[in-house]
Coordinates of C-alpha atoms in Angstrom, one line a residue:
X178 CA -6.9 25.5 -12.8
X179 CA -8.3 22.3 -13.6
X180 CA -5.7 19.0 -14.0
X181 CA -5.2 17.1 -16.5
X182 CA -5.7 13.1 -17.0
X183 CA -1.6 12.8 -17.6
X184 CA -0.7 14.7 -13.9
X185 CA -4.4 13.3 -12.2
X186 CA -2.5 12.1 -9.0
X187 CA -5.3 9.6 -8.4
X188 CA -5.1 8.4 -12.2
X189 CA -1.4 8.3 -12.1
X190 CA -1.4 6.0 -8.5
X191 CA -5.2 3.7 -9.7
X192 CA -7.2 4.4 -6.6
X193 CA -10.7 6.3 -6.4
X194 CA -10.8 9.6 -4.9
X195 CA -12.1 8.4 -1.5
X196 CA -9.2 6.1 -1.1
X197 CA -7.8 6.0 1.9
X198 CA -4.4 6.5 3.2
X199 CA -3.5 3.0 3.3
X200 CA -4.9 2.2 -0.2
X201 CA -2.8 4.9 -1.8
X202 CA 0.6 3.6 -0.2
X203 CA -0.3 -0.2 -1.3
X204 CA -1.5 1.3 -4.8
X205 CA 2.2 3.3 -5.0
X206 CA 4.4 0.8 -3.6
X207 CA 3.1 -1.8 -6.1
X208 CA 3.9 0.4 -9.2
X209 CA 6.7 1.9 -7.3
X210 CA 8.8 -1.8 -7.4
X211 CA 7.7 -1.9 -11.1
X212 CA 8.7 1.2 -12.4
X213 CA 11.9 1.9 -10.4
X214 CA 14.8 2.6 -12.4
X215 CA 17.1 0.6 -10.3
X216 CA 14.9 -2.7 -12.2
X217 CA 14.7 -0.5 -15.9
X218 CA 18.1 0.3 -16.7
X219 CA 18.4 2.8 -19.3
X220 CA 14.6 2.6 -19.9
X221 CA 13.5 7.0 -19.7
X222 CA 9.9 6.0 -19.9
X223 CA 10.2 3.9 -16.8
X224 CA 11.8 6.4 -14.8
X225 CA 9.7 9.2 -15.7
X226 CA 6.6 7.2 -14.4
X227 CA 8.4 6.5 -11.8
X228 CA 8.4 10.2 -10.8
X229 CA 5.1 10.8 -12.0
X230 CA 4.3 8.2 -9.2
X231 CA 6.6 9.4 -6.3
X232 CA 4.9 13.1 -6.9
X233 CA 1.6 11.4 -6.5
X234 CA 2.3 9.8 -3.7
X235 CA 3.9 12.7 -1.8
X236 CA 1.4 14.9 -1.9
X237 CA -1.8 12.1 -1.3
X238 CA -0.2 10.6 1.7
X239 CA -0.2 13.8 3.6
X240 CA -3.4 14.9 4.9
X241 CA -2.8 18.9 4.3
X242 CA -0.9 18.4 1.1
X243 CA -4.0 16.3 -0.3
X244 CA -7.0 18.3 0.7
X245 CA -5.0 20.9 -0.8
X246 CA -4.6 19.1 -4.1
X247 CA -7.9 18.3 -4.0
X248 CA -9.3 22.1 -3.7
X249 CA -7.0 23.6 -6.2
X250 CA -5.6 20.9 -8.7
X251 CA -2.1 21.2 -7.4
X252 CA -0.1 21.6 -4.3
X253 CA 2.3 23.9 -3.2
X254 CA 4.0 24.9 0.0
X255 CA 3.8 28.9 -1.0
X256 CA 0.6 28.6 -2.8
X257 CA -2.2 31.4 -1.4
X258 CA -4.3 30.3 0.7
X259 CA -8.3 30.0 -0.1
X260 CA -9.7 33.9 -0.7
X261 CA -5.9 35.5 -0.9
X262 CA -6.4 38.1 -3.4
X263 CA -2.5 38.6 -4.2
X264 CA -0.5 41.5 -3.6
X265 CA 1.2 43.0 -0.5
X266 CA 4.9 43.4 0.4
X267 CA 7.3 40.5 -1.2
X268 CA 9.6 40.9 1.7
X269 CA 7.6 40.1 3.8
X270 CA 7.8 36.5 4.9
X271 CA 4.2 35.2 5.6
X272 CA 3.1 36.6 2.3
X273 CA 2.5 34.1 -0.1
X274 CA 2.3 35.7 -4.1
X275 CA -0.7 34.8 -6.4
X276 CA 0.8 34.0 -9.2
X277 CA -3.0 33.2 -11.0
X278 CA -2.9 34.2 -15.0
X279 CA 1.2 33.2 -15.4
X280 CA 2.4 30.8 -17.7
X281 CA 6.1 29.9 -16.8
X282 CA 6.7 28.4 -20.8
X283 CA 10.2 27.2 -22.8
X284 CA 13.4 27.8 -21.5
X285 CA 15.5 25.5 -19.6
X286 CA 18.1 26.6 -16.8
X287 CA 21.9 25.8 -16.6
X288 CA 22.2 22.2 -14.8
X289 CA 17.9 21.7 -15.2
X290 CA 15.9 20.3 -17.4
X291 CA 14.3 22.0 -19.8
X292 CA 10.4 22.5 -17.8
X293 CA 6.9 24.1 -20.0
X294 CA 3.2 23.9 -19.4
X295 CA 1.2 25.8 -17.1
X296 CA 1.2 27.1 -13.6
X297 CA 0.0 23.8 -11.4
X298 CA 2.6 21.9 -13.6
X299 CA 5.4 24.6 -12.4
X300 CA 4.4 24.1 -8.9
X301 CA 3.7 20.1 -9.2
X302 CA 7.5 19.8 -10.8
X303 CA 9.2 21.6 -8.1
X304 CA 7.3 21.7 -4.7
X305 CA 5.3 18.1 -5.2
X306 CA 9.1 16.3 -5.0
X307 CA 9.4 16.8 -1.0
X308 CA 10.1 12.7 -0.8
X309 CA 12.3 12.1 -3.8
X310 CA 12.3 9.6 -6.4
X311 CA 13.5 6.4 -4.7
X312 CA 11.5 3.7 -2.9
X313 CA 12.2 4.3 0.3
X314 CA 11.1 1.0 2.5
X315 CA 8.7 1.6 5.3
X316 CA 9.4 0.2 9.0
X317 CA 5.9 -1.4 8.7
X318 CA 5.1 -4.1 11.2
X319 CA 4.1 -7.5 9.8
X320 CA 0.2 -8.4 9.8
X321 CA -1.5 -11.1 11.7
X322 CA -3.0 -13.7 10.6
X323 CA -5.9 -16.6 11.2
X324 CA -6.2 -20.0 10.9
X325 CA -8.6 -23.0 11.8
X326 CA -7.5 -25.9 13.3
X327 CA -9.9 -28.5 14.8
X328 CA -8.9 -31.1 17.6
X329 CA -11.2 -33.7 19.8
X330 CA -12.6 -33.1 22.9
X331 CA -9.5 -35.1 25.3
X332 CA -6.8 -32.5 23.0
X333 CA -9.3 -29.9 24.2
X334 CA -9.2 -31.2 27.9
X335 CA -5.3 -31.7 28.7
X336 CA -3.9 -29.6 25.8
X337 CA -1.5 -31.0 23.2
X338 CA 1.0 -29.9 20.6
X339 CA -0.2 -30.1 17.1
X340 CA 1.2 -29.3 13.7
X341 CA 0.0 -27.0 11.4
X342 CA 0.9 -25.8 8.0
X343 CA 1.2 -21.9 6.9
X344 CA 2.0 -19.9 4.6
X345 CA 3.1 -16.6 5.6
X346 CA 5.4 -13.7 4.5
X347 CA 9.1 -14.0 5.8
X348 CA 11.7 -12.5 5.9
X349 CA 13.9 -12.4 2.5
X350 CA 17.0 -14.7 3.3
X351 CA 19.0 -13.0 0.9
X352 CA 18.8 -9.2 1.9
X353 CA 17.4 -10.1 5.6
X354 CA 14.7 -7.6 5.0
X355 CA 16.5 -4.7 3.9
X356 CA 15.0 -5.1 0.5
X357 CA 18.5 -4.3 -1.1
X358 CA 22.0 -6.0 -1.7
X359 CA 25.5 -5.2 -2.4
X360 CA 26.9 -1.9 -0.4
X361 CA 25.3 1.3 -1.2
X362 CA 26.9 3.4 -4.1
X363 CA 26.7 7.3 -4.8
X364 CA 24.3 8.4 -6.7
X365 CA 25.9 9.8 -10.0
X366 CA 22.8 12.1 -10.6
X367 CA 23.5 14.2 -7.7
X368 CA 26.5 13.3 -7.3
X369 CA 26.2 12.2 -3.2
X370 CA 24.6 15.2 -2.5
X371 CA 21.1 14.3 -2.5
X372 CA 20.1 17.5 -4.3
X373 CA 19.8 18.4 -7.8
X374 CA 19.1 22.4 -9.5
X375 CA 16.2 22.4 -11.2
X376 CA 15.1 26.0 -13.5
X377 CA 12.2 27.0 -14.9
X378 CA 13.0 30.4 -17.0
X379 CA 14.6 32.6 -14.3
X380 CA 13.8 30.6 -11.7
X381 CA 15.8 28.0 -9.8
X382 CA 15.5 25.3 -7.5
X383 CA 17.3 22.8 -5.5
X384 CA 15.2 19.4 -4.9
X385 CA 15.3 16.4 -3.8
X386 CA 16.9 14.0 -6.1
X387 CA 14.9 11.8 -7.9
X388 CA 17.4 9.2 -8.3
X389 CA 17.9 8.4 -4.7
X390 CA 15.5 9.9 -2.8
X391 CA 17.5 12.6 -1.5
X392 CA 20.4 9.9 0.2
X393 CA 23.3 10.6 -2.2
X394 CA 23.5 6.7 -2.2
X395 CA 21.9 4.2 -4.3
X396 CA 20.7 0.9 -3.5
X397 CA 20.7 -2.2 -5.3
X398 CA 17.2 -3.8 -5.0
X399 CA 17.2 -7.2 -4.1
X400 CA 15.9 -9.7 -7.1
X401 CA 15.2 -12.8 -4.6
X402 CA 12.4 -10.3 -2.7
X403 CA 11.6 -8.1 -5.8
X404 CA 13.3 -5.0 -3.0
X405 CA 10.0 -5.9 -0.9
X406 CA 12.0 -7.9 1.7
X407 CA 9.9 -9.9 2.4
X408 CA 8.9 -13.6 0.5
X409 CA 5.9 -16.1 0.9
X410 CA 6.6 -19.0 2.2
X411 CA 5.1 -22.5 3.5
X412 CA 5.7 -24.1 6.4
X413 CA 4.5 -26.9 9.3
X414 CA 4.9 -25.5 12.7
X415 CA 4.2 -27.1 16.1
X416 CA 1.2 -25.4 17.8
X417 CA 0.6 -26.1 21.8
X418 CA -2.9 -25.9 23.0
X419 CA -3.5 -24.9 26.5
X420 CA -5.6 -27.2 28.8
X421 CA -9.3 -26.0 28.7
X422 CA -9.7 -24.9 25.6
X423 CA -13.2 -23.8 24.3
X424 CA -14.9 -24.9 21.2
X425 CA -14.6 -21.6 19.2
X426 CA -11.8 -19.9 21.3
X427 CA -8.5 -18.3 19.9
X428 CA -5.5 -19.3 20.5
X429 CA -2.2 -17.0 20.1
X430 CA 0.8 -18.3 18.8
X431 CA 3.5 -14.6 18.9
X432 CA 5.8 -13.8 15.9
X433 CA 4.4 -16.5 14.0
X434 CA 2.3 -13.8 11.7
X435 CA 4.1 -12.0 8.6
X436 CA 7.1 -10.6 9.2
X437 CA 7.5 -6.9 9.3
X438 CA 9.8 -4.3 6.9
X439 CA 12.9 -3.1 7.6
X440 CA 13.3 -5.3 10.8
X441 CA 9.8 -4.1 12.6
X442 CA 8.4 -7.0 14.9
X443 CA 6.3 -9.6 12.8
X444 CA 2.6 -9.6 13.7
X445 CA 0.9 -12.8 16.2
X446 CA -0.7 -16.0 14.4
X447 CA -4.0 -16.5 15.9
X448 CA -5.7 -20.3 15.7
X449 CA -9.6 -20.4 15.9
X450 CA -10.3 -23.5 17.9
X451 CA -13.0 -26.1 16.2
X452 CA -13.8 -28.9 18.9
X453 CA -15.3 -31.9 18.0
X454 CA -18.5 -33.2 20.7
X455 CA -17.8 -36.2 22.3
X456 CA -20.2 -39.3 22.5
X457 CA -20.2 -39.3 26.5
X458 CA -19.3 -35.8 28.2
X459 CA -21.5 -32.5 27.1
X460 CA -19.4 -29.3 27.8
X461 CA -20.9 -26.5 29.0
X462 CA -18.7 -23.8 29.8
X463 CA -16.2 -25.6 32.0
X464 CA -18.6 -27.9 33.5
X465 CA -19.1 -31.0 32.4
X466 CA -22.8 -32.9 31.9
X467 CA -23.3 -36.9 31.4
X468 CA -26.2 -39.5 31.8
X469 CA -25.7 -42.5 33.8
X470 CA -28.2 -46.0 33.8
X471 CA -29.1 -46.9 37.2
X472 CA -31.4 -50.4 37.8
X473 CA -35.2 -50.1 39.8
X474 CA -33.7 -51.4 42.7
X475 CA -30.5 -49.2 42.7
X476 CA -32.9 -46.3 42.5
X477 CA -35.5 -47.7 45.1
X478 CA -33.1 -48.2 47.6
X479 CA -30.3 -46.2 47.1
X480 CA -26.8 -47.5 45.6
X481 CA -23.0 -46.1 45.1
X482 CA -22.2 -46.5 41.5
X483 CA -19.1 -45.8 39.7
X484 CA -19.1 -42.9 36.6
X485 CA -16.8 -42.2 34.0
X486 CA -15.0 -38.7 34.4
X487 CA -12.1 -36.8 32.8
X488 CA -9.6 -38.2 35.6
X489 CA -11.3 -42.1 35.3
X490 CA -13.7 -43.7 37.2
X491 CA -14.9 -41.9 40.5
X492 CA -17.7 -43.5 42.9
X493 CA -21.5 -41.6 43.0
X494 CA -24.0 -42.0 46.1
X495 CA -27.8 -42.5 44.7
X496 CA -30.0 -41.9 47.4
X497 CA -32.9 -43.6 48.1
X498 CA -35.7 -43.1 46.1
X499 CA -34.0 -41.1 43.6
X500 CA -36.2 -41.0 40.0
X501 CA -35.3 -40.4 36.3
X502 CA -34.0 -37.0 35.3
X503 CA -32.9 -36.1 38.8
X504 CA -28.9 -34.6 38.6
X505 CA -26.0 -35.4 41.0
X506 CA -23.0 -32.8 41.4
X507 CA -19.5 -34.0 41.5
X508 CA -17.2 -31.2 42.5
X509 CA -14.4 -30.2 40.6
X510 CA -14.6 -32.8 38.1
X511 CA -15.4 -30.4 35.5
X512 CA -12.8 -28.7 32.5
X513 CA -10.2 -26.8 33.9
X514 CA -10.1 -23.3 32.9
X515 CA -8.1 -22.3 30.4
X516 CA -7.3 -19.1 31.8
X517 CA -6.6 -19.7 36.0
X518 CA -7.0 -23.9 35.7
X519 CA -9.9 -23.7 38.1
X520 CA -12.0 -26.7 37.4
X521 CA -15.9 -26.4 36.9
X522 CA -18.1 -29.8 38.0
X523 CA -19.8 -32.3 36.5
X524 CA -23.2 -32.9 36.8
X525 CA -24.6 -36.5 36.0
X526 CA -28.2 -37.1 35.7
X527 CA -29.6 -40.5 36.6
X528 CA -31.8 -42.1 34.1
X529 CA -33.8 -45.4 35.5
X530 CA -33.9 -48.2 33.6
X531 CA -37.2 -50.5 34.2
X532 CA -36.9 -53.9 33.6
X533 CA -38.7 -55.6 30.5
X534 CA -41.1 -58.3 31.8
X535 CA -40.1 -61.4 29.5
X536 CA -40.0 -63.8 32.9
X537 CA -42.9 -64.7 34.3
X538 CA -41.4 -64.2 38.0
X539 CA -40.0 -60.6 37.0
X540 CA -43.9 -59.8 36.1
X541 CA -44.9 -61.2 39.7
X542 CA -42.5 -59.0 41.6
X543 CA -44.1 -56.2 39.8
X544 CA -47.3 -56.8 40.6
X545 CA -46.7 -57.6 44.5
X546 CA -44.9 -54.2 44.2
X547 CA -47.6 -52.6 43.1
X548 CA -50.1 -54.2 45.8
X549 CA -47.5 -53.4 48.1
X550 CA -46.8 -49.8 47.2
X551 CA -49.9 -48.7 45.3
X552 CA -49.0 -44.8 43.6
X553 CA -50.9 -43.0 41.6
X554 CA -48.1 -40.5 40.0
X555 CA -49.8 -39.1 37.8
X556 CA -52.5 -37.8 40.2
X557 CA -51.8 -33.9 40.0
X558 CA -50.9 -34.0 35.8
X559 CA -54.3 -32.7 34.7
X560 CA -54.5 -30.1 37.7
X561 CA -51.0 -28.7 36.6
X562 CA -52.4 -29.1 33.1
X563 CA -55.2 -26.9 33.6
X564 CA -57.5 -29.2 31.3

């Protein structure tokens, strides 16, 4: 029987028929806080929405429920399943009766409402209610979230503690996340029962209440938190980086996500590291690369030189003969890890300076080197050229 646009579940909550589960509870728990009668006093309209909604929502969020809706137009719990032709022995418990070509009309039941329409709104009234009326609040762990923050290459080295501004969800200081105030009351619908009859013609029901969701007790909804429990909120907390950091790591700072419903654990704030290069160390993993000048003579005859590193200055052996572009190891002297604090190396590569020849006696030396030590080093280029 085919549903109309005022009962279309999916109508009723906004969302698409290939919603998913989680769309459909953000969709209801948005209208859900704005239609509940606990915020509309004495307004009907509101609270009929509001269980228009609730019905919705009962029978999407459940997987059998909805593929149910979705085959027939409505859902039942003793509604025939696909190809049952109808008939057999009422008495019989796992028979299920077709009530196909019935209208249940008019007529309104001591201590029910007065109920009409057709068959899938018989069924939608009294079997589609499982959850009851009021907003129940989920215990929904909080999500996590991600920031950017960027630091310089020494924060990056030994770590630090920065500060860093977010805004998160918290938890409501009023309610302390319950999403409600004030001690429960009983719920003068149902009088603390929880159940309410319900008739349609001969037919009676007891379901859930409405009202209160099937408590008996009613909650005030909390007007700081809008009953979410939960409030937005700015502020600057101190971050420590760990020793070792990568450009582009993530670091995890726990609890400091949104908080969570109903007292479930707040999610894990995770910072994305930005690094900024530095003029004399190139990292590369967690070793370190640098260029140090060395003179002619240094390199001719072989020198100790001192070398900047992360710890200060540390002493280097050039051996003899050493040429431009050649690379020296220093053990150690590298980034320590930021996972085990091992330590990679650094690796400085010697670039020769050569001396400009604006003295007359610098361009003698030169030359009696040359006449001394005649070299051709470019000898073998064309060979390894192949031209």
């Amino acid at each position: 029987m085919a549903t109309s646009a005022k009962h279309d579940y999916y109508e009723l909550l906004g969302v698409e028929r290939k919603a998913t589960a989680k769309d459909i509870r953000t969709a209801f728990r948005k209208l859900a806080r704005k239609y509940h009668p606990d915020l509309n006093p004495g307004d009907k309209s509101a609270e009929e929405k509001f269980k228009q909604l609730q019905e919705a929502y009962d029978v999407l969020s459940d997987t059998k429920k909805r593929q149910m809706y979705d085959q027939y137009g409505f859902y039942s719990d003793n509604a025939p399943p696909p190809g049952y032709a109808g008939g057999g022995d009422p008495r019989d418990p796992n028979v299920n009766f077709d009530f196909g070509g019935f209208d249940f009309g008019g007529g309104s039941g001591a201590g029910g409402a007065g109920t009409g329409g057709s068959f899938r709104d018989l069924f939608s009234q009294f079997f589609g209610a499982g959850r009851g009326g009021a907003v129940e609040q989920e215990h929904e762990p909080g999500g996590d979230l991600e920031y950017q923050i960027e630091i310089d290459f020494w924060d990056a080295v030994r770590g630090a503690v920065k500060k860093l501004q977010i805004t998160r969800l918290d938890s409501c200081e009023v309610c302390h996340g319950t999403g409600a105030v004030g001690t429960p009351q009983t719920c003068p619908t149902c009088n603390g029962t929880g159940q309410v009859q319900q008739a349609a013609g001969k037919m009676r029901f007891n379901v859930p209440c409405s009202r209160c969701g099937g408590t008996g007790k009613l909650r005030t909804a909390c007007k700081n938190c809008g009953g979410e429990g939960r409030v937005r909120r700015t502020e600057m907390i101190d971050v420590r980086i760990p020793a070792g950091v990568a450009n582009g790591g993530r670091v995890r700072v726990p609890g400091k996500g949104n908080a969570g419903t109903m007292g479930a654990p707040a999610g894990d704030l995770y910072l994305r590291v930005v690094v900024r290069p530095h003029e004399f160390f190139e990292r590369r993993g967690n070793d370190l690369y640098t260029k140090v000048p060395v003179t002619v003579a240094e390199a001719s005859l072989g020198a100790k030189v001192e070398v900047p590193t992360i710890d200060g200055r540390a002493l280097v052996r050039i051996p003899p003969g050493t040429n431009s572009g050649k690379t020296l190891r220093l053990k150690e002297k590298g980034v320590p890890s930021a996972r085990n604090g091992e330590r990679g190396d650094q690796y400085v590569e010697i670039q020769v300076v050569v001396p400009e020849p604006t003295d007359e006696r610098v361009r003698k030396l030169m030359k009696e080197l040359e006449e001394v030590a005649p070299a051709d080093p470019r000898k073998d280029l064309f060979a390894k050229a192949g031209v």
